[in-house]
GROMACS .gro file of C-alpha atoms in nm:
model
  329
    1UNK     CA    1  -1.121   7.802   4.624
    2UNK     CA    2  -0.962   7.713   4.312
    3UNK     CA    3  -1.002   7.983   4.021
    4UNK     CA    4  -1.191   7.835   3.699
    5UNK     CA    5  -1.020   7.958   3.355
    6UNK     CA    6  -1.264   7.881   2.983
    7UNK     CA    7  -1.013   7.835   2.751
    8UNK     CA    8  -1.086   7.957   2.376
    9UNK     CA    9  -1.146   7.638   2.298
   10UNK     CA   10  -1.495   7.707   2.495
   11UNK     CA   11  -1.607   8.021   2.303
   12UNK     CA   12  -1.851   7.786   2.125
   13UNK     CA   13  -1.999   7.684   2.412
   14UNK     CA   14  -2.205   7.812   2.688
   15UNK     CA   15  -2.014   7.706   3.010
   16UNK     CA   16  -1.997   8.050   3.172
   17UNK     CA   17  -2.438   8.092   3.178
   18UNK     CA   18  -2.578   7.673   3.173
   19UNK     CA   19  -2.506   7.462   3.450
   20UNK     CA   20  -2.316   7.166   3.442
   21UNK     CA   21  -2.107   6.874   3.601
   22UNK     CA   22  -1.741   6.714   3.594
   23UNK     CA   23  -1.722   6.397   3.605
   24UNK     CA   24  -1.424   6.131   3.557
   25UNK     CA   25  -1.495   5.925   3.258
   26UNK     CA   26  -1.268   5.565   3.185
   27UNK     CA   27  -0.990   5.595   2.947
   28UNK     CA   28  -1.183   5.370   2.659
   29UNK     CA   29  -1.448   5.656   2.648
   30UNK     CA   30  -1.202   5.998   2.568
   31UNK     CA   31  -1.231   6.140   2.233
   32UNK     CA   32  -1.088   6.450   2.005
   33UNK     CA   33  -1.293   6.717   2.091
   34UNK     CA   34  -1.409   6.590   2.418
   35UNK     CA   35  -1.462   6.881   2.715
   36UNK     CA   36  -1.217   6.831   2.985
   37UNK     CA   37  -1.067   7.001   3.265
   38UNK     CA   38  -0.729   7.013   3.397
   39UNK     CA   39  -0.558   7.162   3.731
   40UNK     CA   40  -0.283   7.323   3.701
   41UNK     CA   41  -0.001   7.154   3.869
   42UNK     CA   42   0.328   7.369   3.712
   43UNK     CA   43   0.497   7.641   3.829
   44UNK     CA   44   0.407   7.932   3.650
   45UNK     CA   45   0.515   7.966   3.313
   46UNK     CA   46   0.588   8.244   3.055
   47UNK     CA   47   0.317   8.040   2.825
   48UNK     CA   48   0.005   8.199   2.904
   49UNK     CA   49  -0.385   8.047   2.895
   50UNK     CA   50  -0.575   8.192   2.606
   51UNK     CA   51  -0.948   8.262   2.743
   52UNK     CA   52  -1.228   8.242   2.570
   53UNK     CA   53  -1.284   8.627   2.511
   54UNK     CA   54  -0.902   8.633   2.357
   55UNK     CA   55  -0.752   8.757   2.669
   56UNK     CA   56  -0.443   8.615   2.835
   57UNK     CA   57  -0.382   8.497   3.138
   58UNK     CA   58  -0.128   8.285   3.362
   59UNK     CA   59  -0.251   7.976   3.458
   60UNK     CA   60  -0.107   7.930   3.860
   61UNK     CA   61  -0.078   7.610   4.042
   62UNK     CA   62  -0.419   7.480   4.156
   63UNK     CA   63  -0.604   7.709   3.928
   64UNK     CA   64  -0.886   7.470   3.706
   65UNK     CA   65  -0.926   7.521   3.319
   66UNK     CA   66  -1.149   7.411   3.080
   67UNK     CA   67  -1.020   7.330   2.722
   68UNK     CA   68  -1.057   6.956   2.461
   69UNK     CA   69  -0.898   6.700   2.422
   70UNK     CA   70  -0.717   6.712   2.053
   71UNK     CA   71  -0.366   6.671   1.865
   72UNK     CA   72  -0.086   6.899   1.728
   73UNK     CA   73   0.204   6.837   1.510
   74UNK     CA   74   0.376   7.155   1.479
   75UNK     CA   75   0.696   7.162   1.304
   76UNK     CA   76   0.825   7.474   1.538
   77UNK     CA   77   0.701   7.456   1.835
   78UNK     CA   78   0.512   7.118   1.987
   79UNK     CA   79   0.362   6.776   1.867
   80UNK     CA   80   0.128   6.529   2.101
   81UNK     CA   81  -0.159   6.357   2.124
   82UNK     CA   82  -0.438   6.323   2.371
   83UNK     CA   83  -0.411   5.989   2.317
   84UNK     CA   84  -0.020   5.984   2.427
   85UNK     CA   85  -0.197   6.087   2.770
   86UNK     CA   86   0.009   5.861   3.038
   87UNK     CA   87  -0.188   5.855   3.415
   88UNK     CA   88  -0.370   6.174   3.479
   89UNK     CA   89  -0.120   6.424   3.324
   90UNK     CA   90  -0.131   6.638   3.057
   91UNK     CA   91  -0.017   6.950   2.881
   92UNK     CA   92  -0.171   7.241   2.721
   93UNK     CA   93  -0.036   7.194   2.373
   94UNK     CA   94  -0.168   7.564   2.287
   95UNK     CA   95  -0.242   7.812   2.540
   96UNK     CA   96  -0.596   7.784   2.395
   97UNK     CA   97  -0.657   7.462   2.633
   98UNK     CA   98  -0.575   7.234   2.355
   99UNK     CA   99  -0.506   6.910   2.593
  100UNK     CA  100  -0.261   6.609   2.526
  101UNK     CA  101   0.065   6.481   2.600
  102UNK     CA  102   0.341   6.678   2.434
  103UNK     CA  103   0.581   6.385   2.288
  104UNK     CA  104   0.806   6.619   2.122
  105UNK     CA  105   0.890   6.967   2.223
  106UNK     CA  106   1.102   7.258   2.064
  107UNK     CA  107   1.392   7.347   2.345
  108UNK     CA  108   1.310   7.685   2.152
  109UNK     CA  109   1.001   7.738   2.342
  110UNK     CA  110   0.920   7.701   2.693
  111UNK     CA  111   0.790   7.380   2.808
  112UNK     CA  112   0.409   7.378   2.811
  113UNK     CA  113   0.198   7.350   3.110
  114UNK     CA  114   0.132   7.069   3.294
  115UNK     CA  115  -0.193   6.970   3.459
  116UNK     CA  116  -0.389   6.665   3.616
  117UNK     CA  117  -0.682   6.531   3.466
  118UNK     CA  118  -1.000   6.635   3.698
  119UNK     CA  119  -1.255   6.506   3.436
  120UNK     CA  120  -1.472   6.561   3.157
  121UNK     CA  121  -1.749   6.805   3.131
  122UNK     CA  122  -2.072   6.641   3.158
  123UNK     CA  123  -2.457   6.684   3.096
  124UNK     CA  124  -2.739   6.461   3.219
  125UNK     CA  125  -2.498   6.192   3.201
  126UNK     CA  126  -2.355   6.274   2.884
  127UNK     CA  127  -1.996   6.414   2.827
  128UNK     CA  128  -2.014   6.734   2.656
  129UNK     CA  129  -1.800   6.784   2.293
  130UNK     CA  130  -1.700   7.089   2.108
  131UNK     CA  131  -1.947   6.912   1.825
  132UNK     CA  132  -2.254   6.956   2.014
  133UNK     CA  133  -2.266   7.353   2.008
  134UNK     CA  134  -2.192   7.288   1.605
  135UNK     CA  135  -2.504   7.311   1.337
  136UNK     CA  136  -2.497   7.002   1.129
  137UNK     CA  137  -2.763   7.067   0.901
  138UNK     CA  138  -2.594   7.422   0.776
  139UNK     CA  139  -2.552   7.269   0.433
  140UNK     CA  140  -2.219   7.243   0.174
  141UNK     CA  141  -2.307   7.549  -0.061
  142UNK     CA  142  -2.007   7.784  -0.114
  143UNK     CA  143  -1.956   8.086  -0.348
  144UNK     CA  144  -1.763   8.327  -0.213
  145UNK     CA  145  -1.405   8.493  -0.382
  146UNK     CA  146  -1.163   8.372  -0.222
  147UNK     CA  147  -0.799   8.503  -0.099
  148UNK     CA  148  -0.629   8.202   0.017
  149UNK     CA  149  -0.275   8.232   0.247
  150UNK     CA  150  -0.084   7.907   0.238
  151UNK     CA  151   0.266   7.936   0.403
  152UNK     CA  152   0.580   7.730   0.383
  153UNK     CA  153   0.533   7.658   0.736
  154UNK     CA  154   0.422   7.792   1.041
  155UNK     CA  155   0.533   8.139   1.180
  156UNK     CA  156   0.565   8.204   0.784
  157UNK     CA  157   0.366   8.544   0.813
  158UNK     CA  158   0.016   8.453   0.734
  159UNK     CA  159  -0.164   8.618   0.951
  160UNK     CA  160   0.057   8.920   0.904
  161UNK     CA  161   0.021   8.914   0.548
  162UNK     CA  162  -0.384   8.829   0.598
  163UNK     CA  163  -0.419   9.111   0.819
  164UNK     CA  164  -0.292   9.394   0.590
  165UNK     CA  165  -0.538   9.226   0.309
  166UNK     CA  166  -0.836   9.209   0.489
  167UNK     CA  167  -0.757   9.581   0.627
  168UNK     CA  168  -0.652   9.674   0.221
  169UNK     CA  169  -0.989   9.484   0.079
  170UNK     CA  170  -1.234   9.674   0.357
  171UNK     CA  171  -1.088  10.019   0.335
  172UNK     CA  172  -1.203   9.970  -0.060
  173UNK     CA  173  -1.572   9.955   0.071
  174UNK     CA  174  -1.509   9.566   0.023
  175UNK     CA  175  -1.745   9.356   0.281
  176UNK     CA  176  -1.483   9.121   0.457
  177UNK     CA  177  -1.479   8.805   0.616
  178UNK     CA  178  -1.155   8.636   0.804
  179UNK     CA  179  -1.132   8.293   0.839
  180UNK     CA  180  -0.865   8.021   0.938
  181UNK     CA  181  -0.959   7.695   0.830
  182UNK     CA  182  -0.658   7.490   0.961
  183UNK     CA  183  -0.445   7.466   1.290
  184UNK     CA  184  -0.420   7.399   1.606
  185UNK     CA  185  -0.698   7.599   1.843
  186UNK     CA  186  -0.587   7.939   1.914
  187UNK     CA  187  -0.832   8.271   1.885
  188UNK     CA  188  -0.573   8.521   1.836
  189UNK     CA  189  -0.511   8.508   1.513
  190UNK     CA  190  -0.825   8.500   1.384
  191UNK     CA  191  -0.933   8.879   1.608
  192UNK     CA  192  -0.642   8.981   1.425
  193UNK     CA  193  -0.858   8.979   1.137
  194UNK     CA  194  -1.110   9.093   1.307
  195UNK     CA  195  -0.934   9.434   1.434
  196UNK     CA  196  -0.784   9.474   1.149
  197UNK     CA  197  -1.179   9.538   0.988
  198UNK     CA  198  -1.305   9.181   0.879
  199UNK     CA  199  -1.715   9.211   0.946
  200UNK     CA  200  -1.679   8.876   1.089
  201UNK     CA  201  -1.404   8.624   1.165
  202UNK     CA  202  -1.456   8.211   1.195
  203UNK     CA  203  -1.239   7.918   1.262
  204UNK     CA  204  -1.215   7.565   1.254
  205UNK     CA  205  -1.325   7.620   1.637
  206UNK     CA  206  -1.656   7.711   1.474
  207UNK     CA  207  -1.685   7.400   1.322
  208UNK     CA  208  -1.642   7.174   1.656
  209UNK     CA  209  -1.259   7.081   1.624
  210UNK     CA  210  -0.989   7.157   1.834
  211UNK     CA  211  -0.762   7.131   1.580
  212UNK     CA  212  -0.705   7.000   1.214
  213UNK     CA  213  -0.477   6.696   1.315
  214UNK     CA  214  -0.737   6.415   1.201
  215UNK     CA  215  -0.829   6.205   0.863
  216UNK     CA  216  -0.921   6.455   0.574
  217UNK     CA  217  -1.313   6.279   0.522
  218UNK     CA  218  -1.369   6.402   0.931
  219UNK     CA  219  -1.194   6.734   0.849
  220UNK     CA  220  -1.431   6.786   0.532
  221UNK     CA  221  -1.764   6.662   0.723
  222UNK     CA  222  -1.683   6.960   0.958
  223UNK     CA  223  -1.530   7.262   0.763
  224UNK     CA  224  -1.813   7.250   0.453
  225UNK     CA  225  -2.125   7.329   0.649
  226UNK     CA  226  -1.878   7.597   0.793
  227UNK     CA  227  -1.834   7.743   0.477
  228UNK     CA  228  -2.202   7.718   0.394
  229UNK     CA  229  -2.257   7.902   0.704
  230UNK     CA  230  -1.974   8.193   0.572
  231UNK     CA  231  -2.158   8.205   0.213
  232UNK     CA  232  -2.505   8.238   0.375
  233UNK     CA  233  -2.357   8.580   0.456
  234UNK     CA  234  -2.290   8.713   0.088
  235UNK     CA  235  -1.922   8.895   0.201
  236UNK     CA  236  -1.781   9.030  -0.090
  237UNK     CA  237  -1.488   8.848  -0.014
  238UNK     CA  238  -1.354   8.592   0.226
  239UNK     CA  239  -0.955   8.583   0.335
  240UNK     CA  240  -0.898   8.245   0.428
  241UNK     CA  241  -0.576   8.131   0.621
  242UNK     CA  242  -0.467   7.788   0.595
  243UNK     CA  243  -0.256   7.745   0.906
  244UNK     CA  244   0.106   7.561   0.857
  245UNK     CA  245   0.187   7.437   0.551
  246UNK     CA  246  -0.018   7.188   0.277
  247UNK     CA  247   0.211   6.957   0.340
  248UNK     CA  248   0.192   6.937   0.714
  249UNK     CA  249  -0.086   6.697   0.881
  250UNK     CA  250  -0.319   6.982   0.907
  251UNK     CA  251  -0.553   6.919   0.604
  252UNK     CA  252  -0.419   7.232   0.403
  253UNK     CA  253  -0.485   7.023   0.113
  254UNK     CA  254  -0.805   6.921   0.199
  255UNK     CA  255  -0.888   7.291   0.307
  256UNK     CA  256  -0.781   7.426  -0.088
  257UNK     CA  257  -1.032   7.150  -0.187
  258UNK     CA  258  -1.271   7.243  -0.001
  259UNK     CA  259  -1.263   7.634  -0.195
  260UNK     CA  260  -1.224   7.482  -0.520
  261UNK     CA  261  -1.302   7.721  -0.795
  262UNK     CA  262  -1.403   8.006  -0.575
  263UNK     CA  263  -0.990   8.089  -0.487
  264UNK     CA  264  -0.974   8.424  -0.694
  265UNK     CA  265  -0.600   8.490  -0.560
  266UNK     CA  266  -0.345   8.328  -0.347
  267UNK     CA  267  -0.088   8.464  -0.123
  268UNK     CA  268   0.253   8.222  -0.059
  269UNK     CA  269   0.398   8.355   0.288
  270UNK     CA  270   0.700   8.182   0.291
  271UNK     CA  271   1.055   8.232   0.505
  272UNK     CA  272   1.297   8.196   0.178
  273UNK     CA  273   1.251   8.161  -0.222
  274UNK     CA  274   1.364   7.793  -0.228
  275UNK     CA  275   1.019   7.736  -0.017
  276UNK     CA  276   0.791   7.902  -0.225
  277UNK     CA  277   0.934   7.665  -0.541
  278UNK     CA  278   0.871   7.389  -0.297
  279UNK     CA  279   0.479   7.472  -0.250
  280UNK     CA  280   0.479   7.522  -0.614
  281UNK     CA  281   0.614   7.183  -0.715
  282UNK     CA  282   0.436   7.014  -0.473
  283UNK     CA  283   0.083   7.138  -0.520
  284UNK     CA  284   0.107   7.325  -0.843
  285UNK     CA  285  -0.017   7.670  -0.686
  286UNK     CA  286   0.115   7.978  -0.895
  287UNK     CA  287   0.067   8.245  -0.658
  288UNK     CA  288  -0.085   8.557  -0.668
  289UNK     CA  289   0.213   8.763  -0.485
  290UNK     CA  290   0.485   8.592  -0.188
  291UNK     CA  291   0.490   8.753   0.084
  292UNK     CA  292   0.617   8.683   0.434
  293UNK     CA  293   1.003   8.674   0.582
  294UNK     CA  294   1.092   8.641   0.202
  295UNK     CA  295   1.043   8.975   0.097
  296UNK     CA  296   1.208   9.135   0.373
  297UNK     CA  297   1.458   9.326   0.175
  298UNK     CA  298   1.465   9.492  -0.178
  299UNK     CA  299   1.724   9.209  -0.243
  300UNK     CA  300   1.516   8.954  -0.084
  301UNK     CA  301   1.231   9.087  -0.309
  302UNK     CA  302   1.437   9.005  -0.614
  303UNK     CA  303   1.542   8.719  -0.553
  304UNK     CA  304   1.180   8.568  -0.488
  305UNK     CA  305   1.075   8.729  -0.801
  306UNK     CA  306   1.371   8.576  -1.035
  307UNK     CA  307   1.369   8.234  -0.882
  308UNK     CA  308   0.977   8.182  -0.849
  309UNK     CA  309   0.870   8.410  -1.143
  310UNK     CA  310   0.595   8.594  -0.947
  311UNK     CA  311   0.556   8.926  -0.805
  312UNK     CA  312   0.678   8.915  -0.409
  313UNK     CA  313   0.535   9.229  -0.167
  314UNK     CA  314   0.652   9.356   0.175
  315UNK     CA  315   0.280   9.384   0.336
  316UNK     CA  316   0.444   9.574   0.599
  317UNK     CA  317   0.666   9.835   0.404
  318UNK     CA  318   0.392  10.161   0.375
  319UNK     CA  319   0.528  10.192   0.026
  320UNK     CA  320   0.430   9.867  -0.090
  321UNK     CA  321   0.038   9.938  -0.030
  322UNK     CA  322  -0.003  10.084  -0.370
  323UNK     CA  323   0.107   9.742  -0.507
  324UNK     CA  324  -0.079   9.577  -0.289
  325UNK     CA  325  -0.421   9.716  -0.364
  326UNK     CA  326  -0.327   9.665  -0.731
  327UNK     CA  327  -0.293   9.269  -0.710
  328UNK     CA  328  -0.668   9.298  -0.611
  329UNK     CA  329  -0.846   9.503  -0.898
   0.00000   0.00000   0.00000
C-alpha cells in the first residue's frame, strides 16, 4: 500500500477529513493551482517533502503526494513550469509539492524529485484548485503599519532579518502579524515568524496560489482580499516579506503596491552594498536599515553605510538589539 504525503501546498484545504477522488484529466484542461498527485519514482533524495503541518519528510519510491501544479523562477536554486510538463513526469520544484518540470537547475543543489503524474484531485466531477478553499468576497481594505523586507535576491536573509523584528516588535507588547506575500510555496518560513511570536502568520498559500510566478492583475485579484482579511484583524503591526527580489518575476513590485502608503519602514536584506544601490536605483526605496549577509562584519557594516547612506544592522549580533528596537520608536 502506497503511503499518501499532503504537501503544504494542501494546508488550505481539507484533504486529510472530506472524501474525494483522483482522476486523470487531458492535458488541455491543467491549470496553475490545479490539485494533483504525483508518485514518487526517484531514489531517495536529500530534498525532503514539506507536509502540510511544516514537518519534513523523505518522499521514497512509490510513496503518493499531493501538491499544485504552479511555476518557479528562482535565480539560486530551480526554474520550471507545469506547463514544461513532457509525458507524465514531473518534479517537485519546492519540497512544498510545488509540481512542474524543472528546465533549469542549480548543479549547487540536488536535483529535485521526480514523480509520475497519477492525476488530479477531483470532486463530483470537478477538479479541485487551491482557489476553491480561498474567500473571494473578503474585500480590498488595508490599514495596517507596515515593515516591509525586500532582498537583493533570494537566500538574502529575509526571513532571518524578519524573524528578529517580529520577535523585537512583540516583546514591546506590539500585536504581530507575519506574512510573505511573494514566492514560491514553502511553509517554513512563514512558522518562522510564527515561533519567533507573530499572533498569526499568512502567505500567498492563503490566497489560493502556489506561487507568485504569474501576470501582476492575477497576482493583485488574489493577494488584496488577503490583506483585507490581515486588516480585519487590527495587529498593531504587520512584517511583510516579499520573497526574492522586486526585480525577479515574483510580483515584488506588485506586492509594494499593493501596501502603498501603509509601509511605515523597510528593511533591504541584501548579500553586498553594490546590491542595496541596485534596489535603490531601480525602485527608488530608501531603506529603513540593510541588513542581511551585508552587515556581517563591523567593516562590512561601514561600508553599507558609506556607499548606500543608510544605517546597516547585524539582526543577529546580541549587541545590535538596542539599535534595532530604536529604528522602530
Amino acid at each position: 500500500m502506497s503511503v499518501l504525503l499532503l504537501g503544504s501546498l494542501t494546508r488550505i484545504a481539507d484533504f486529510d477529513f472530506e472524501p474525494w477522488e483522483m482522476e486523470e484529466l487531458p492535458r488541455e484542461e491543467w491549470a496553475l493551482g490545479d490539485y494533483v498527485i504525483g508518485e514518487t519514482v526517484s531514489r531517495p533524495s536529500p530534498l525532503m517533502i514539506e507536509l502540510a503541518s511544516g514537518r519534513m519528510v523523505q518522499a521514497l519510491p512509490g510513496d503518493l503526494v499531493v501538491g499544485a501544479f504552479g511555476d518557479r523562477a528562482a535565480t539560486l536554486e530551480g526554474v520550471g513550469s507545469f506547463r514544461d510538463i513532457e509525458g507524465r513526469r514531473m518534479h517537485a520544484m519546492t519540497g512544498a509539492g510545488l509540481f512542474g518540470r524543472a528546465t533549469s537547475w542549480s548543479t549547487m543543489v540536488p536535483p529535485p524529485v521526480e514523480f509520475d503524474y497519477r492525476g488530479h484531485i477531483v470532486r463530483d466531477g470537478a477538479k479541485v484548485t487551491m482557489s476553491d478553499f480561498v474567500d473571494p468576497s473578503d474585500g480590498e481594505s488595508f490599514d495596517v503599519p507596515t515593515v516591509l523586507l525586500v532582498g537583493t535576491s533570494m537566500s538574502a536573509g529575509k526571513t532571518t532579518a524578519g524573524r528578529m523584528i517580529v520577535h523585537e516588535l512583540q516583546s514591546t507588547g506590539k500585536a504581530v502579524i507575519g506574512a510573505k506575500l511573494t514566492g514560491a510555496g514553502r511553509y517554513r518560513d512563514v512558522l518562522s515568524f510564527q515561533d519567533a511570536g507573530a499572533e498569526r502568520v499568512f502567505d500567498f498559500v492563503d490566497a489560493g496560489l502556489p506561487s507568485t510566478v504569474l501576470p501582476a492583475v492575477d497576482y493583485l485579484a488574489a493577494i488584496r482580499p488577503l490583506l483585507a482579511r490581515i486588516d480585519r484583524l487590527r495587529p498593531d503591526v504587520l512584517v511583510a516579506e516579499a520573497g526574492a527580489s522586486p526585480l525577479e518575476p515574483y510580483n515584488g513590485a506588485a506586492a509594494i503596491a499593493a501596501l502603498g502608503d501603509n509601509i511605515t519602514h523597510t528593511v533591504v536584506c541584501a548579500s553586498d552594498p553594490y546590491a542595496v544601490l541596485g534596489v535603490e536605483h531601480a525602485f527608488g526605496i530608501k531603506p529603513t536599515f540593510v541588513a542581511g549577509p551585508a552587515t556581517s562584519t563591523s567593516a562590512a557594516i561601514e561600508l553599507v553605510q558609506h556607499m548606500c547612506g543608510v544605517p546597516a544592522i547585524n539582526v543577529l549580533d546580541p549587541a545590535s538589539r538596542d539599535e534595532l528596537r530604536r529604528m522602530f520608536e
